[in-house]
């Protein structure tokens, strides 16, 4: 909709609402997944469907409101003459019921979902553009909560705008160097010697954690920021690892998300990071989850081979959680398996977990892979791992992830 038509619409909404009696509301209907709908039905049929839906909305609010088309799959309906605010909800439900009836009559194989956001005039806003915005974000909140209709309150605004605010803050932290890498030591079980560290990203501002990586890494992946995030992790990790004491004996491991593994530019990114900071043999490990590999096995193994040929070590992270079959096992071009902490946690009490870890270690041996146990929290678990013949361990028993300075001190003290 162009600017001029939008202005006309706002004026008409405002007039409509001002002149109506009793309780007045703006109902905003969003038809879900319009792109998918057009792809399924074809353009002409979906235009026809939208016209019929508009007709059914008119029937539903008969005499109480007028239907305006806002965009593809989006309609707004100002209604008046409602006796109490609860009646706005009834009107919204009627819109959906009437639309569903229309689609039933058309015998559509798969009817699209729709959600209605309700904003009351003038309680929620007296200006039409603000009222419309509130009804829109309420429709989005309705979809997220899986309900057909929802009336605006502050929780809707928060639910919809907060993730965006967090995304923006993350993007700006990424640009201004507001993200840090912490390093969690990895030690050889046989003699307790440090062999390197896993780089774990932290987002700390004024001594407070803004969000944990479980939140901001998936967010970066969803919002197209994972490329820059990974470049940041790779370059900071290599730059800082070059300053570690006994640096030639230590390697640094960087986590790679599934999306990044398959990213077109990833091999070039790794090549240029390695060329810029110079990495000794075994100096850089990429941790890739087992789940990411088996999701697209052929493409993932081709990628891993490329990365291996750049002189990078490959570690299969969270091993044991991805249900990969034994036939995959022999084909994965990796150097290391990292047993998921959920199995390691269970080793002390659960004989089955212990046997499982033992089996993974035996299997890895036969394929020439080294094994790291993550999440080692106590001496008993460490001892059990030593008996099994596991190579390396990482976990709170040794140290949590430490900032650069503390990690260097930790290495020096060993
Ligand atoms: P992960 O790769 O499985 O990392 C191990 C997680 O376990 C880390 O959580 C670590 O702090 C935690 N941990 C280590 N030792 C212990 C222990 O003994 N006990 C317990 N209970 N936990 C332990 P963190 O740092 O919160 O990271 C969570 C996940 O976020 C990581 O899981 C990784 O998948 C992702 N991540 C972190 N930093 C990065 C990054 O720079 N890039 C990418 N792509 N992902 C990252
Ligand atoms: Ca990891
Ligand atoms: Ca892990």
Tab-separated table of C-alpha atoms and ligand atoms in Angstrom:
chain	number	residue	atom	x	y	z
A	1	UNK	CA	0.000	0.000	0.000
A	2	UNK	CA	1.471	3.383	-0.949
A	3	UNK	CA	1.731	6.347	1.409
A	4	UNK	CA	-1.274	8.250	-0.039
A	5	UNK	CA	-3.611	5.250	0.248
A	6	UNK	CA	-2.350	4.569	3.730
A	7	UNK	CA	-3.158	8.171	4.781
A	8	UNK	CA	-6.661	7.848	3.294
A	9	UNK	CA	-7.153	4.603	5.174
A	10	UNK	CA	-6.099	6.200	8.473
A	11	UNK	CA	-8.505	9.120	7.964
A	12	UNK	CA	-11.322	6.760	7.137
A	13	UNK	CA	-10.578	4.559	10.190
A	14	UNK	CA	-10.486	7.597	12.434
A	15	UNK	CA	-13.800	8.968	11.118
A	16	UNK	CA	-15.393	5.559	11.387
A	17	UNK	CA	-14.310	5.062	15.002
A	18	UNK	CA	-15.061	8.627	16.125
A	19	UNK	CA	-18.576	8.494	14.771
A	20	UNK	CA	-19.404	5.022	16.091
A	21	UNK	CA	-21.291	4.592	19.353
A	22	UNK	CA	-20.535	2.780	22.619
A	23	UNK	CA	-17.432	0.552	22.747
A	24	UNK	CA	-15.270	0.826	19.618
A	25	UNK	CA	-12.464	-1.448	18.505
A	26	UNK	CA	-10.097	-2.071	15.640
A	27	UNK	CA	-9.860	-5.730	14.651
A	28	UNK	CA	-6.860	-6.712	12.620
A	29	UNK	CA	-6.934	-10.050	10.796
A	30	UNK	CA	-3.692	-11.652	9.635
A	31	UNK	CA	-3.820	-14.687	7.369
A	32	UNK	CA	-0.771	-16.821	8.156
A	33	UNK	CA	1.883	-17.763	5.590
A	34	UNK	CA	0.594	-15.850	2.564
A	35	UNK	CA	3.663	-16.739	0.499
A	36	UNK	CA	3.090	-20.454	1.088
A	37	UNK	CA	-0.618	-20.009	0.339
A	38	UNK	CA	0.079	-18.282	-2.982
A	39	UNK	CA	2.601	-20.967	-3.874
A	40	UNK	CA	0.058	-23.694	-3.140
A	41	UNK	CA	-3.058	-22.181	-4.726
A	42	UNK	CA	-1.507	-20.016	-7.417
A	43	UNK	CA	-1.778	-16.231	-7.482
A	44	UNK	CA	-5.246	-15.904	-9.075
A	45	UNK	CA	-6.883	-18.411	-6.719
A	46	UNK	CA	-5.365	-16.800	-3.671
A	47	UNK	CA	-6.579	-13.345	-4.759
A	48	UNK	CA	-10.034	-14.875	-5.175
A	49	UNK	CA	-9.787	-16.450	-1.716
A	50	UNK	CA	-8.854	-13.089	-0.158
A	51	UNK	CA	-11.853	-11.400	-1.820
A	52	UNK	CA	-14.150	-14.082	-0.409
A	53	UNK	CA	-12.607	-13.760	3.027
A	54	UNK	CA	-13.198	-9.978	2.922
A	55	UNK	CA	-16.824	-10.766	2.034
A	56	UNK	CA	-17.158	-13.146	4.965
A	57	UNK	CA	-15.723	-10.528	7.349
A	58	UNK	CA	-18.348	-8.031	6.110
A	59	UNK	CA	-21.056	-10.577	6.811
A	60	UNK	CA	-19.629	-11.182	10.288
A	61	UNK	CA	-19.659	-7.512	11.328
A	62	UNK	CA	-22.815	-6.722	9.405
A	63	UNK	CA	-23.953	-3.182	10.200
A	64	UNK	CA	-21.244	-2.667	12.827
A	65	UNK	CA	-18.111	-2.089	10.760
A	66	UNK	CA	-16.439	-1.826	7.374
A	67	UNK	CA	-13.695	-4.130	6.052
A	68	UNK	CA	-10.482	-2.569	4.734
A	69	UNK	CA	-7.803	-4.554	2.950
A	70	UNK	CA	-4.434	-3.604	4.335
A	71	UNK	CA	-2.080	-5.791	2.333
A	72	UNK	CA	-1.697	-9.384	1.174
A	73	UNK	CA	-3.582	-11.442	3.747
A	74	UNK	CA	-4.104	-8.550	6.122
A	75	UNK	CA	-7.432	-6.836	6.845
A	76	UNK	CA	-8.575	-4.269	9.338
A	77	UNK	CA	-12.117	-3.883	10.548
A	78	UNK	CA	-13.179	-0.925	12.708
A	79	UNK	CA	-16.287	-1.874	14.687
A	80	UNK	CA	-18.559	0.100	16.977
A	81	UNK	CA	-21.789	-0.348	18.875
A	82	UNK	CA	-20.292	-2.946	21.210
A	83	UNK	CA	-21.871	-3.057	24.650
A	84	UNK	CA	-18.694	-4.010	26.558
A	85	UNK	CA	-15.029	-4.738	25.766
A	86	UNK	CA	-15.700	-8.498	25.884
A	87	UNK	CA	-17.923	-8.052	22.838
A	88	UNK	CA	-14.859	-7.059	20.784
A	89	UNK	CA	-13.523	-10.560	21.445
A	90	UNK	CA	-16.846	-12.089	20.402
A	91	UNK	CA	-16.777	-10.013	17.205
A	92	UNK	CA	-13.220	-11.199	16.469
A	93	UNK	CA	-14.188	-14.826	16.985
A	94	UNK	CA	-17.159	-14.341	14.722
A	95	UNK	CA	-14.830	-13.046	11.977
A	96	UNK	CA	-12.762	-16.207	12.170
A	97	UNK	CA	-15.806	-18.510	12.295
A	98	UNK	CA	-17.382	-16.823	9.285
A	99	UNK	CA	-14.097	-17.064	7.343
A	100	UNK	CA	-13.747	-20.739	8.217
A	101	UNK	CA	-17.284	-21.353	6.985
A	102	UNK	CA	-16.419	-19.669	3.681
A	103	UNK	CA	-13.333	-21.816	3.284
A	104	UNK	CA	-15.299	-24.960	4.156
A	105	UNK	CA	-17.786	-24.089	1.418
A	106	UNK	CA	-14.892	-23.705	-1.022
A	107	UNK	CA	-13.687	-27.198	-0.037
A	108	UNK	CA	-10.072	-26.057	0.329
A	109	UNK	CA	-7.826	-29.039	1.060
A	110	UNK	CA	-5.881	-27.065	3.646
A	111	UNK	CA	-7.323	-23.839	5.045
A	112	UNK	CA	-4.921	-21.104	6.134
A	113	UNK	CA	-4.752	-20.160	9.811
A	114	UNK	CA	-5.773	-16.671	10.810
A	115	UNK	CA	-5.275	-14.573	13.901
A	116	UNK	CA	-7.026	-11.433	15.047
A	117	UNK	CA	-5.482	-8.622	17.086
A	118	UNK	CA	-7.895	-6.327	18.926
A	119	UNK	CA	-7.158	-2.746	20.006
A	120	UNK	CA	-9.818	-0.628	21.706
A	121	UNK	CA	-10.489	2.984	20.691
A	122	UNK	CA	-9.656	5.305	22.365
A	123	UNK	CA	-8.413	3.257	25.381
A	124	UNK	CA	-5.393	1.777	23.631
A	125	UNK	CA	-4.777	4.682	21.242
A	126	UNK	CA	-6.784	7.572	19.876
A	127	UNK	CA	-4.662	8.098	16.741
A	128	UNK	CA	-5.447	5.641	13.947
A	129	UNK	CA	-1.827	4.783	13.098
A	130	UNK	CA	-0.993	3.948	16.711
A	131	UNK	CA	-4.196	1.936	17.094
A	132	UNK	CA	-3.390	0.031	13.923
A	133	UNK	CA	0.163	-0.673	15.084
A	134	UNK	CA	-1.110	-2.035	18.399
A	135	UNK	CA	-3.713	-4.226	16.688
A	136	UNK	CA	-0.987	-5.528	14.358
A	137	UNK	CA	1.433	-6.500	17.065
A	138	UNK	CA	-1.425	-8.090	18.994
A	139	UNK	CA	-2.184	-10.250	15.929
A	140	UNK	CA	1.468	-11.336	15.870
A	141	UNK	CA	1.312	-12.109	19.602
A	142	UNK	CA	-1.892	-14.128	18.986
A	143	UNK	CA	-0.086	-16.218	16.366
A	144	UNK	CA	2.874	-16.815	18.684
A	145	UNK	CA	0.550	-17.868	21.505
A	146	UNK	CA	-1.490	-20.080	19.194
A	147	UNK	CA	-4.818	-18.352	19.906
A	148	UNK	CA	-7.311	-17.111	17.323
A	149	UNK	CA	-7.945	-13.721	18.850
A	150	UNK	CA	-6.263	-11.605	21.466
A	151	UNK	CA	-6.900	-8.186	22.963
A	152	UNK	CA	-4.002	-5.748	23.296
A	153	UNK	CA	-2.170	-5.353	26.567
A	154	UNK	CA	1.421	-4.428	27.378
A	155	UNK	CA	2.496	-8.083	27.405
A	156	UNK	CA	1.687	-8.270	23.658
A	157	UNK	CA	3.929	-5.302	22.937
A	158	UNK	CA	6.684	-6.785	25.038
A	159	UNK	CA	6.398	-10.236	23.485
A	160	UNK	CA	6.707	-8.863	19.975
A	161	UNK	CA	9.145	-5.995	20.356
A	162	UNK	CA	11.525	-7.426	22.973
A	163	UNK	CA	13.175	-10.008	20.686
A	164	UNK	CA	13.765	-7.231	18.146
A	165	UNK	CA	15.278	-4.994	20.761
A	166	UNK	CA	17.564	-7.833	21.870
A	167	UNK	CA	18.554	-8.507	18.265
A	168	UNK	CA	19.422	-4.865	17.717
A	169	UNK	CA	21.420	-4.745	20.919
A	170	UNK	CA	23.290	-7.895	19.874
A	171	UNK	CA	24.063	-6.469	16.430
A	172	UNK	CA	25.462	-3.334	17.988
A	173	UNK	CA	27.459	-5.301	20.608
A	174	UNK	CA	28.937	-7.312	17.746
A	175	UNK	CA	29.938	-4.150	15.922
A	176	UNK	CA	31.377	-2.337	18.901
A	177	UNK	CA	33.362	-5.275	20.297
A	178	UNK	CA	30.916	-5.738	23.183
A	179	UNK	CA	31.160	-9.525	23.061
A	180	UNK	CA	33.936	-11.415	24.820
A	181	UNK	CA	35.425	-14.849	24.460
A	182	UNK	CA	36.027	-16.880	27.584
A	183	UNK	CA	38.219	-19.961	27.530
A	184	UNK	CA	37.414	-23.234	29.250
A	185	UNK	CA	40.539	-25.350	29.783
A	186	UNK	CA	40.834	-28.797	28.298
A	187	UNK	CA	43.299	-31.198	29.953
A	188	UNK	CA	44.933	-34.520	29.111
A	189	UNK	CA	43.508	-37.071	31.557
A	190	UNK	CA	46.691	-39.184	31.745
A	191	UNK	CA	48.930	-36.450	33.184
A	192	UNK	CA	46.690	-33.428	33.883
A	193	UNK	CA	48.557	-31.274	31.351
A	194	UNK	CA	46.549	-28.437	29.718
A	195	UNK	CA	46.105	-29.057	26.005
A	196	UNK	CA	44.044	-26.022	25.103
A	197	UNK	CA	40.637	-24.468	25.571
A	198	UNK	CA	37.172	-24.136	24.107
A	199	UNK	CA	36.258	-20.544	23.267
A	200	UNK	CA	32.805	-19.710	24.647
A	201	UNK	CA	31.185	-16.411	23.847
A	202	UNK	CA	29.951	-14.095	26.587
A	203	UNK	CA	27.788	-10.990	26.338
A	204	UNK	CA	28.534	-9.012	29.477
A	205	UNK	CA	27.746	-5.338	29.972
A	206	UNK	CA	28.685	-3.442	33.107
A	207	UNK	CA	29.351	-6.711	34.903
A	208	UNK	CA	25.942	-8.140	34.002
A	209	UNK	CA	25.220	-10.977	31.562
A	210	UNK	CA	22.835	-9.565	28.949
A	211	UNK	CA	21.977	-12.991	27.506
A	212	UNK	CA	23.579	-16.443	27.468
A	213	UNK	CA	24.895	-18.089	24.277
A	214	UNK	CA	21.958	-20.514	24.307
A	215	UNK	CA	19.827	-17.446	23.590
A	216	UNK	CA	21.996	-15.205	21.412
A	217	UNK	CA	23.636	-17.825	19.173
A	218	UNK	CA	20.322	-19.190	17.798
A	219	UNK	CA	19.145	-15.569	17.529
A	220	UNK	CA	22.259	-14.684	15.502
A	221	UNK	CA	21.626	-17.685	13.283
A	222	UNK	CA	17.984	-16.719	12.682
A	223	UNK	CA	18.653	-13.062	11.998
A	224	UNK	CA	21.510	-13.343	9.527
A	225	UNK	CA	24.184	-12.283	12.031
A	226	UNK	CA	25.862	-15.661	12.341
A	227	UNK	CA	28.422	-14.903	9.635
A	228	UNK	CA	29.780	-11.875	11.517
A	229	UNK	CA	29.461	-13.643	14.861
A	230	UNK	CA	31.521	-16.595	13.660
A	231	UNK	CA	34.138	-14.352	12.100
A	232	UNK	CA	34.367	-12.480	15.388
A	233	UNK	CA	34.781	-15.730	17.371
A	234	UNK	CA	37.391	-17.124	14.977
A	235	UNK	CA	39.473	-14.001	14.763
A	236	UNK	CA	39.375	-13.086	18.464
A	237	UNK	CA	40.109	-16.703	19.474
A	238	UNK	CA	43.131	-16.952	17.169
A	239	UNK	CA	44.429	-13.518	18.102
A	240	UNK	CA	44.130	-14.162	21.834
A	241	UNK	CA	45.433	-17.739	21.635
A	242	UNK	CA	48.595	-16.348	20.035
A	243	UNK	CA	49.243	-14.541	23.346
A	244	UNK	CA	48.833	-17.593	25.600
A	245	UNK	CA	51.821	-18.918	27.529
A	246	UNK	CA	53.213	-22.176	26.035
A	247	UNK	CA	51.130	-21.363	23.006
A	248	UNK	CA	52.704	-24.081	20.835
A	249	UNK	CA	51.357	-26.768	23.153
A	250	UNK	CA	47.836	-25.381	23.254
A	251	UNK	CA	44.994	-25.428	20.765
A	252	UNK	CA	41.848	-23.336	20.707
A	253	UNK	CA	38.418	-24.720	19.784
A	254	UNK	CA	35.694	-22.572	18.209
A	255	UNK	CA	32.033	-23.622	17.949
A	256	UNK	CA	30.361	-23.608	14.540
A	257	UNK	CA	26.572	-23.617	14.085
A	258	UNK	CA	24.861	-25.848	11.493
A	259	UNK	CA	23.929	-22.817	9.374
A	260	UNK	CA	27.506	-21.609	9.353
A	261	UNK	CA	28.952	-25.003	8.453
A	262	UNK	CA	26.919	-24.947	5.250
A	263	UNK	CA	27.423	-21.233	4.571
A	264	UNK	CA	28.899	-20.605	1.131
A	265	UNK	CA	31.662	-18.397	2.480
A	266	UNK	CA	32.665	-20.476	5.477
A	267	UNK	CA	35.721	-22.274	4.024
A	268	UNK	CA	37.074	-18.933	2.777
A	269	UNK	CA	36.463	-17.396	6.174
A	270	UNK	CA	38.482	-20.142	7.877
A	271	UNK	CA	41.213	-19.922	5.242
A	272	UNK	CA	41.589	-16.207	5.736
A	273	UNK	CA	41.527	-16.417	9.563
A	274	UNK	CA	44.247	-19.069	9.490
A	275	UNK	CA	46.288	-17.029	6.999
A	276	UNK	CA	45.971	-13.860	9.091
A	277	UNK	CA	46.926	-15.288	12.483
A	278	UNK	CA	49.044	-18.281	11.466
A	279	UNK	CA	48.091	-21.463	13.265
A	280	UNK	CA	50.484	-24.235	14.298
A	281	UNK	CA	49.504	-27.830	13.624
A	282	UNK	CA	46.555	-28.737	15.824
A	283	UNK	CA	46.244	-25.085	16.832
A	284	UNK	CA	42.639	-24.650	15.725
A	285	UNK	CA	39.742	-27.027	16.255
A	286	UNK	CA	36.234	-26.452	14.939
A	287	UNK	CA	33.460	-27.974	17.043
A	288	UNK	CA	30.458	-29.050	15.009
A	289	UNK	CA	27.511	-30.818	16.566
A	290	UNK	CA	26.693	-34.352	15.611
A	291	UNK	CA	23.128	-33.204	14.863
A	292	UNK	CA	24.359	-30.674	12.292
A	293	UNK	CA	26.340	-33.374	10.503
A	294	UNK	CA	23.667	-36.020	10.226
A	295	UNK	CA	21.010	-33.476	9.212
A	296	UNK	CA	22.695	-33.337	5.816
A	297	UNK	CA	25.357	-35.987	5.905
A	298	UNK	CA	26.677	-35.848	2.337
A	299	UNK	CA	27.054	-32.075	2.262
A	300	UNK	CA	28.423	-31.900	5.786
A	301	UNK	CA	31.138	-34.488	5.183
A	302	UNK	CA	32.193	-32.727	1.967
A	303	UNK	CA	32.480	-29.493	3.964
A	304	UNK	CA	34.400	-31.165	6.790
A	305	UNK	CA	36.881	-32.618	4.304
A	306	UNK	CA	37.472	-29.143	2.879
A	307	UNK	CA	38.066	-27.747	6.361
A	308	UNK	CA	40.326	-30.635	7.338
A	309	UNK	CA	42.415	-29.943	4.239
A	310	UNK	CA	42.952	-26.402	5.501
A	311	UNK	CA	44.825	-27.892	8.441
A	312	UNK	CA	42.014	-27.484	10.939
A	313	UNK	CA	41.034	-30.170	13.472
A	314	UNK	CA	37.398	-31.261	13.476
A	315	UNK	CA	35.596	-32.208	16.668
A	316	UNK	CA	32.122	-33.733	16.754
A	317	UNK	CA	30.373	-31.876	19.563
A	318	UNK	CA	27.540	-33.161	21.767
A	319	UNK	CA	28.328	-36.660	20.564
A	320	UNK	CA	25.683	-39.221	21.515
A	321	UNK	CA	22.713	-36.875	21.208
A	322	UNK	CA	22.332	-37.006	17.429
A	323	UNK	CA	21.470	-40.692	16.961
A	324	UNK	CA	23.989	-41.152	14.156
A	325	UNK	CA	24.261	-44.708	12.939
A	326	UNK	CA	27.451	-46.731	12.951
A	327	UNK	CA	27.625	-46.678	9.185
A	328	UNK	CA	28.005	-42.884	9.323
A	329	UNK	CA	30.705	-43.189	11.882
A	330	UNK	CA	33.390	-44.520	9.593
A	331	UNK	CA	32.744	-41.774	7.045
A	332	UNK	CA	32.910	-38.689	9.255
A	333	UNK	CA	36.187	-36.884	8.499
A	334	UNK	CA	36.904	-35.850	12.094
A	335	UNK	CA	39.788	-35.962	14.554
A	336	UNK	CA	37.895	-35.938	17.797
A	337	UNK	CA	34.628	-36.853	19.477
A	338	UNK	CA	33.307	-34.775	22.296
A	339	UNK	CA	30.995	-36.823	24.486
A	340	UNK	CA	27.944	-34.842	25.485
A	341	UNK	CA	27.869	-33.713	29.080
A	342	UNK	CA	24.517	-35.392	29.727
A	343	UNK	CA	26.224	-38.822	29.571
A	344	UNK	CA	29.221	-37.635	31.566
A	345	UNK	CA	26.973	-36.249	34.333
A	346	UNK	CA	25.284	-39.648	34.618
A	347	UNK	CA	28.487	-41.712	34.886
A	348	UNK	CA	28.762	-41.616	38.668
A	349	UNK	CA	25.324	-43.023	39.394
A	350	UNK	CA	24.279	-44.743	36.226
A	351	UNK	CA	26.105	-47.885	35.088
A	352	UNK	CA	24.407	-47.636	31.686
A	353	UNK	CA	25.844	-44.143	31.075
A	354	UNK	CA	29.246	-45.427	32.103
A	355	UNK	CA	29.007	-48.333	29.655
A	356	UNK	CA	27.850	-45.961	26.950
A	357	UNK	CA	30.853	-43.683	27.455
A	358	UNK	CA	33.117	-46.738	27.471
A	359	UNK	CA	31.618	-47.944	24.192
A	360	UNK	CA	32.108	-44.535	22.555
A	361	UNK	CA	35.756	-44.477	23.675
A	362	UNK	CA	36.390	-48.004	22.335
A	363	UNK	CA	34.719	-47.187	19.054
A	364	UNK	CA	36.615	-43.904	18.671
A	365	UNK	CA	39.906	-45.733	19.284
A	366	UNK	CA	39.206	-48.116	16.439
A	367	UNK	CA	38.663	-45.226	14.070
A	368	UNK	CA	41.713	-43.320	15.253
A	369	UNK	CA	39.726	-40.505	16.892
A	370	UNK	CA	40.601	-38.915	20.201
A	371	UNK	CA	37.874	-38.450	22.802
A	372	UNK	CA	37.029	-35.494	25.026
A	373	UNK	CA	34.553	-35.735	27.874
A	374	UNK	CA	32.793	-32.438	28.586
A	375	UNK	CA	30.985	-31.536	31.794
A	376	UNK	CA	33.458	-33.251	34.162
A	377	UNK	CA	32.446	-31.844	37.523
A	378	UNK	CA	34.182	-34.075	40.077
A	379	UNK	CA	37.208	-36.285	40.764
A	380	UNK	CA	35.167	-39.504	40.733
A	381	UNK	CA	33.985	-38.904	37.186
A	382	UNK	CA	37.510	-38.032	36.142
A	383	UNK	CA	38.788	-41.264	37.629
A	384	UNK	CA	36.141	-43.311	35.870
A	385	UNK	CA	37.095	-41.619	32.579
A	386	UNK	CA	40.758	-42.422	33.198
A	387	UNK	CA	39.912	-46.110	33.715
A	388	UNK	CA	37.921	-46.173	30.501
A	389	UNK	CA	40.862	-44.653	28.625
A	390	UNK	CA	39.271	-41.340	27.618
A	391	UNK	CA	41.923	-38.872	26.388
A	392	UNK	CA	40.831	-35.407	27.453
A	393	UNK	CA	38.463	-33.779	29.891
A	394	UNK	CA	36.827	-30.394	30.273
A	395	UNK	CA	34.493	-29.177	32.981
A	396	UNK	CA	33.983	-27.321	36.249
A	397	UNK	CA	36.207	-29.836	38.065
A	398	UNK	CA	39.135	-28.055	36.391
A	399	UNK	CA	37.723	-24.623	35.658
A	400	UNK	CA	34.720	-22.818	34.178
A	401	UNK	CA	35.248	-20.657	31.104
A	402	UNK	CA	37.737	-17.920	32.102
A	403	UNK	CA	38.450	-14.545	30.587
A	404	UNK	CA	41.708	-14.171	28.660
A	405	UNK	CA	43.735	-12.901	31.603
A	406	UNK	CA	42.523	-15.552	34.041
A	407	UNK	CA	42.979	-18.305	31.485
A	408	UNK	CA	46.617	-17.249	30.965
A	409	UNK	CA	47.147	-17.259	34.749
A	410	UNK	CA	45.535	-20.683	35.007
A	411	UNK	CA	47.894	-22.129	32.378
A	412	UNK	CA	50.948	-20.529	34.006
A	413	UNK	CA	50.051	-22.019	37.393
A	414	UNK	CA	49.770	-25.570	36.099
B	1	LIG	P1	28.650	-26.368	24.091
B	1	LIG	O1	29.500	-26.205	22.879
B	1	LIG	O2	28.133	-27.730	24.402
B	1	LIG	O3	29.490	-25.758	25.293
B	1	LIG	C1	29.573	-26.334	26.543
B	1	LIG	C2	28.672	-25.642	27.528
B	1	LIG	O4	28.700	-26.358	28.748
B	1	LIG	C3	29.129	-24.218	27.870
B	1	LIG	O5	27.971	-23.451	28.129
B	1	LIG	C4	29.925	-24.446	29.155
B	1	LIG	O6	30.027	-23.300	29.951
B	1	LIG	C5	29.109	-25.536	29.806
B	1	LIG	N1	29.926	-26.338	30.718
B	1	LIG	C6	31.241	-26.574	30.638
B	1	LIG	N2	31.660	-27.353	31.624
B	1	LIG	C7	30.575	-27.654	32.368
B	1	LIG	C8	30.357	-28.455	33.549
B	1	LIG	O7	31.266	-29.077	34.125
B	1	LIG	N3	29.086	-28.537	34.013
B	1	LIG	C9	28.050	-27.880	33.400
B	1	LIG	N4	26.847	-27.993	33.943
B	1	LIG	N5	28.217	-27.134	32.296
B	1	LIG	C10	29.466	-27.025	31.780
B	1	LIG	P2	27.797	-22.012	27.476
B	1	LIG	O8	29.081	-21.288	27.522
B	1	LIG	O9	26.600	-21.419	28.124
B	1	LIG	O10	27.498	-22.309	25.976
B	1	LIG	C11	26.315	-22.918	25.570
B	1	LIG	C12	26.349	-23.254	24.093
B	1	LIG	O11	26.386	-22.069	23.306
B	1	LIG	C13	27.598	-24.032	23.703
B	1	LIG	O12	27.391	-25.383	23.982
B	1	LIG	C14	27.691	-23.721	22.225
B	1	LIG	O13	26.860	-24.579	21.476
B	1	LIG	C15	27.115	-22.323	22.122
B	1	LIG	N6	28.209	-21.338	21.995
B	1	LIG	C16	28.909	-20.707	22.945
B	1	LIG	N7	29.800	-19.856	22.399
B	1	LIG	C17	29.675	-19.961	21.056
B	1	LIG	C18	30.310	-19.332	19.919
B	1	LIG	O14	31.235	-18.519	20.029
B	1	LIG	N8	29.862	-19.695	18.678
B	1	LIG	C19	28.887	-20.621	18.511
B	1	LIG	N9	28.529	-20.932	17.276
B	1	LIG	N10	28.269	-21.218	19.536
B	1	LIG	C20	28.656	-20.902	20.798
B	2	LIG	CA1	31.231	-26.981	22.033
B	3	LIG	CA1	29.030	-29.700	23.840
